[in-house]
Coordinates of N, CA, C and O in Angstrom, one line a residue:
M183 N 0.9 -1.0 -0.2 CA -0.2 0.2 -0.1 C 0.7 1.4 -0.1 O 1.8 1.4 0.7
L184 N 0.5 2.1 -0.5 CA 1.2 3.4 -0.6 C 0.7 4.6 -0.5 O -1.0 4.9 -0.5
L185 N 0.7 5.6 0.6 CA 0.3 6.5 1.7 C 0.7 7.2 1.3 O 2.3 7.5 1.3
T186 N 0.1 8.4 1.5 CA 0.8 9.8 1.7 C -0.2 10.5 2.7 O -1.5 10.3 2.5
G187 N 0.6 11.6 3.3 CA -0.2 12.2 4.4 C 0.6 13.3 5.2 O 1.7 13.5 5.2
D188 N 0.0 13.6 6.2 CA 0.7 14.8 6.9 C 0.8 14.1 8.2 O 0.0 13.7 9.3
F189 N 2.2 13.5 8.7 CA 2.1 12.9 9.9 C 2.6 13.6 11.1 O 3.1 14.2 10.6
E190 N 2.5 13.1 12.1 CA 3.1 13.7 13.1 C 3.5 12.5 14.6 O 2.6 11.3 14.1
R191 N 4.4 12.6 15.0 CA 4.7 11.6 15.9 C 4.0 11.7 17.1 O 3.3 12.6 17.6
D192 N 3.2 10.7 17.8 CA 2.3 10.2 18.8 C 3.3 9.8 20.0 O 3.6 9.1 20.4
E193 N 3.2 11.2 20.9 CA 4.2 11.1 21.6 C 4.0 10.1 23.0 O 4.8 9.6 23.7
A194 N 2.6 9.8 22.9 CA 2.0 9.0 24.1 C 2.0 7.9 24.1 O 3.0 6.4 24.8
A195 N 2.4 7.4 22.8 CA 2.8 5.8 22.1 C 4.3 5.4 22.0 O 4.3 4.3 21.7
S196 N 4.9 6.6 21.5 CA 6.4 6.5 21.4 C 7.0 6.0 22.5 O 6.7 6.8 23.5
S197 N 8.6 5.5 22.6 CA 9.5 5.5 23.1 C 10.8 5.7 22.7 O 10.9 6.1 21.6
D198 N 12.0 5.5 23.9 CA 13.2 5.8 23.0 C 13.4 4.7 22.0 O 14.3 5.0 21.0
T199 N 12.8 3.6 22.2 CA 13.1 2.5 21.1 C 12.4 2.5 20.0 O 12.6 2.1 18.9
G200 N 11.1 3.1 20.2 CA 10.0 2.9 19.1 C 9.6 4.3 18.9 O 8.8 5.0 19.8
T201 N 8.9 4.2 17.7 CA 8.6 5.6 17.2 C 6.8 5.4 16.4 O 7.1 4.3 15.7
V202 N 5.9 6.0 16.9 CA 4.9 6.0 16.3 C 4.4 7.2 15.5 O 4.0 8.1 16.2
L203 N 3.8 7.0 14.7 CA 3.2 8.0 13.7 C 2.0 8.1 13.0 O 1.7 6.9 12.7
T204 N 1.4 9.0 13.2 CA 0.1 8.8 12.8 C -0.7 10.2 12.0 O 0.2 11.1 11.7
A205 N -1.5 9.7 11.0 CA -2.0 11.0 10.2 C -3.5 10.6 10.0 O -4.2 9.6 9.7
P206 N -4.5 11.6 9.4 CA -5.4 11.1 9.1 C -5.7 10.3 8.0 O -5.2 10.5 7.3
Y207 N -7.0 9.9 8.4 CA -7.3 8.6 7.2 C -8.7 9.2 6.8 O -9.5 9.0 7.5
G208 N -8.7 9.0 5.5 CA -9.7 9.3 4.7 C -10.3 10.7 4.8 O -9.8 11.5 5.4
S209 N -11.7 10.9 4.8 CA -12.3 12.4 5.2 C -12.8 12.5 6.4 O -13.4 13.6 6.7
T210 N -12.8 11.4 7.2 CA -13.5 11.9 8.5 C -12.6 12.2 9.4 O -11.0 12.3 9.2
A211 N -12.6 13.0 10.4 CA -11.8 13.4 11.5 C -11.3 12.4 12.4 O -10.0 12.8 13.2
T212 N -11.9 11.5 12.4 CA -11.6 10.4 13.4 C -10.8 9.5 13.2 O -10.0 8.7 14.1
A213 N -10.8 8.8 11.9 CA -10.0 8.0 11.6 C -8.8 8.1 11.4 O -8.2 9.2 11.0
R214 N -7.9 7.3 12.0 CA -6.0 7.5 11.7 C -5.4 6.5 10.8 O -5.8 5.3 11.1
V215 N -4.4 6.8 10.5 CA -3.4 6.1 9.9 C -2.3 5.6 11.0 O -1.7 6.9 11.6
R216 N -2.0 4.4 11.5 CA -0.5 4.5 12.5 C 0.5 3.4 12.1 O 0.6 2.7 11.2
L217 N 2.1 4.5 12.0 CA 2.8 3.5 11.6 C 3.8 3.5 12.8 O 3.9 4.3 13.4
S218 N 4.2 2.1 13.0 CA 4.8 2.0 14.2 C 6.4 1.7 13.6 O 6.3 0.3 12.7
C219 N 7.4 2.5 14.2 CA 8.8 2.0 13.4 C 9.9 1.9 14.8 O 9.9 2.3 15.7
R220 N 10.9 1.4 14.4 CA 11.8 1.5 15.6 C 12.5 3.0 15.2 O 12.9 3.1 14.3
T221 N 12.7 3.3 16.1 CA 13.8 4.6 16.4 C 14.8 4.8 15.8 O 15.6 5.7 15.0
A222 N 15.6 3.8 16.2 CA 16.6 3.5 15.1 C 17.0 3.2 13.8 O 17.9 4.0 13.5
G223 N 16.1 2.9 13.2 CA 16.1 2.7 12.1 C 15.9 4.0 11.0 O 15.6 4.3 10.1
L224 N 15.2 5.2 12.3 CA 14.6 6.6 11.2 C 15.8 7.3 11.4 O 16.8 7.7 11.8
R225 N 16.2 8.1 9.7 CA 17.2 8.7 9.5 C 16.6 10.0 9.1 O 15.4 10.2 8.1
S226 N 17.3 11.0 8.6 CA 16.4 12.5 7.8 C 17.6 13.2 7.4 O 18.8 13.2 8.3
E227 N 17.9 13.7 6.3 CA 18.8 14.5 5.7 C 18.5 15.8 6.2 O 19.8 16.8 6.5
E228 N 17.6 16.6 6.8 CA 17.4 17.2 7.8 C 17.5 17.7 9.3 O 17.7 16.6 9.5
E229 N 18.3 18.7 9.7 CA 18.0 18.6 11.2 C 17.0 18.7 11.8 O 16.6 20.1 11.9
V230 N 15.9 17.9 11.7 CA 14.5 18.0 12.1 C 14.1 17.5 13.4 O 14.6 16.3 13.4
E231 N 13.9 18.4 14.4 CA 13.4 17.2 15.6 C 12.1 16.6 15.2 O 11.2 16.8 14.7
P232 N 11.9 15.4 15.7 CA 11.0 14.2 15.3 C 9.6 15.0 16.1 O 8.4 14.8 15.5
D233 N 9.6 15.7 16.9 CA 8.3 16.0 17.3 C 8.0 17.7 16.8 O 7.1 18.0 17.9
S234 N 8.6 18.1 16.3 CA 8.4 19.4 15.6 C 7.2 19.8 14.7 O 7.2 20.5 13.7
G235 N 6.2 18.3 15.1 CA 4.8 19.3 14.1 C 4.4 18.1 12.9 O 5.6 17.2 12.5
P236 N 3.5 18.4 12.6 CA 3.1 17.6 11.1 C 4.3 17.7 10.0 O 4.6 18.8 9.9
F237 N 4.4 16.8 9.5 CA 5.3 16.4 8.1 C 4.6 15.8 7.0 O 4.0 14.9 7.3
F238 N 4.6 16.6 5.8 CA 4.3 15.5 5.0 C 5.1 14.0 4.5 O 6.5 14.4 4.5
A239 N 4.7 13.2 4.3 CA 5.5 11.8 4.1 C 4.9 11.2 2.7 O 3.3 11.0 2.8
L240 N 5.5 10.3 2.7 CA 5.0 9.1 1.5 C 5.6 7.8 2.3 O 6.3 7.6 2.6
C241 N 4.4 6.7 2.6 CA 5.2 5.6 2.8 C 5.0 4.5 1.9 O 3.3 4.3 1.7
L242 N 5.2 3.4 1.9 CA 5.4 1.9 1.5 C 5.1 1.5 2.4 O 6.1 1.3 3.3
G243 N 4.1 0.5 2.8 CA 4.0 -0.4 3.7 C 2.7 -1.4 3.6 O 2.1 -1.5 2.6
K244 N 2.6 -2.6 4.5 CA 1.7 -3.3 4.6 C 0.9 -3.2 5.6 O 0.9 -2.7 6.4
V245 N -0.9 -3.2 5.2 CA -2.0 -3.0 6.2 C -1.5 -4.6 7.1 O -1.4 -5.6 7.2
R246 N -1.4 -4.1 8.4 CA -1.4 -5.1 9.5 C -3.1 -5.5 9.6 O -3.5 -6.7 9.9
R247 N -3.8 -4.5 10.0 CA -5.5 -4.6 10.5 C -6.0 -3.5 10.6 O -5.2 -2.0 11.0
W248 N -7.3 -3.3 10.3 CA -8.3 -2.2 10.6 C -8.5 -2.5 12.2 O -9.3 -3.9 12.5
R249 N -8.9 -1.6 12.9 CA -9.3 -1.8 14.2 C -10.6 -0.5 14.4 O -10.3 0.6 14.5
P250 N -11.6 -1.0 14.1 CA -12.8 -0.5 13.9 C -13.4 0.3 15.3 O -14.3 1.3 15.0
T251 N -12.9 -0.1 16.5 CA -13.3 0.0 17.7 C -12.2 1.6 18.0 O -13.1 2.2 18.4
D252 N -11.4 1.8 17.8 CA -11.2 3.2 17.5 C -10.3 3.8 16.3 O -9.9 4.8 16.0
A253 N -11.2 3.7 15.4 CA -10.9 3.3 14.0 C -9.5 3.9 13.6 O -9.3 4.8 12.9
V254 N -8.4 3.0 13.6 CA -7.1 3.0 13.1 C -6.9 2.1 12.3 O -7.1 1.0 12.4
L255 N -6.4 2.6 11.3 CA -5.3 1.6 10.6 C -3.9 1.0 10.4 O -3.0 2.4 10.6
D256 N -3.5 0.2 11.2 CA -2.3 -0.2 11.6 C -1.5 -0.4 10.5 O -1.6 -1.3 9.3
V257 N -0.3 0.2 10.1 CA 0.5 -0.4 8.7 C 1.7 -0.3 9.1 O 2.4 0.1 10.2
R258 N 2.6 -1.5 8.7 CA 4.2 -2.0 8.4 C 4.8 -1.4 7.9 O 4.4 -1.9 6.6
P259 N 5.2 -0.2 8.2 CA 6.2 0.5 7.2 C 7.4 -0.2 6.7 O 7.8 -0.8 7.5
L260 N 7.2 -0.1 5.2 CA 8.5 -0.5 4.3 C 9.6 0.6 4.4 O 10.6 0.4 4.7
A261 N 9.1 1.4 4.1 CA 10.2 2.7 3.6 C 9.0 4.0 4.0 O 7.9 3.8 3.5
I262 N 9.8 5.1 4.4 CA 8.9 6.5 4.9 C 9.7 7.2 3.9 O 11.3 7.9 4.4
F263 N 9.5 7.9 3.3 CA 10.2 9.0 2.8 C 9.2 10.6 3.2 O 8.4 10.8 2.7
S264 N 10.3 11.5 3.8 CA 9.4 12.8 3.9 C 10.2 14.1 2.6 O 11.5 13.7 2.3

């Protein structure tokens, strides 16, 4: 699956070893896309703080599951380009 959107770091779900990125999904304000990544695997050519707000990104990933109870599409990212 190829996704594009304005992603931001979910501070509550992230840790030192894992980073969770979320973005709005579809036209509803409640549905979200959720990407879980190892923090060590993330890199940037720009000196940008990971919690500096939303950023546009393209993600190639595999859908893990749709969680209808909280309207979240969990995606296993293979590559994220910003």
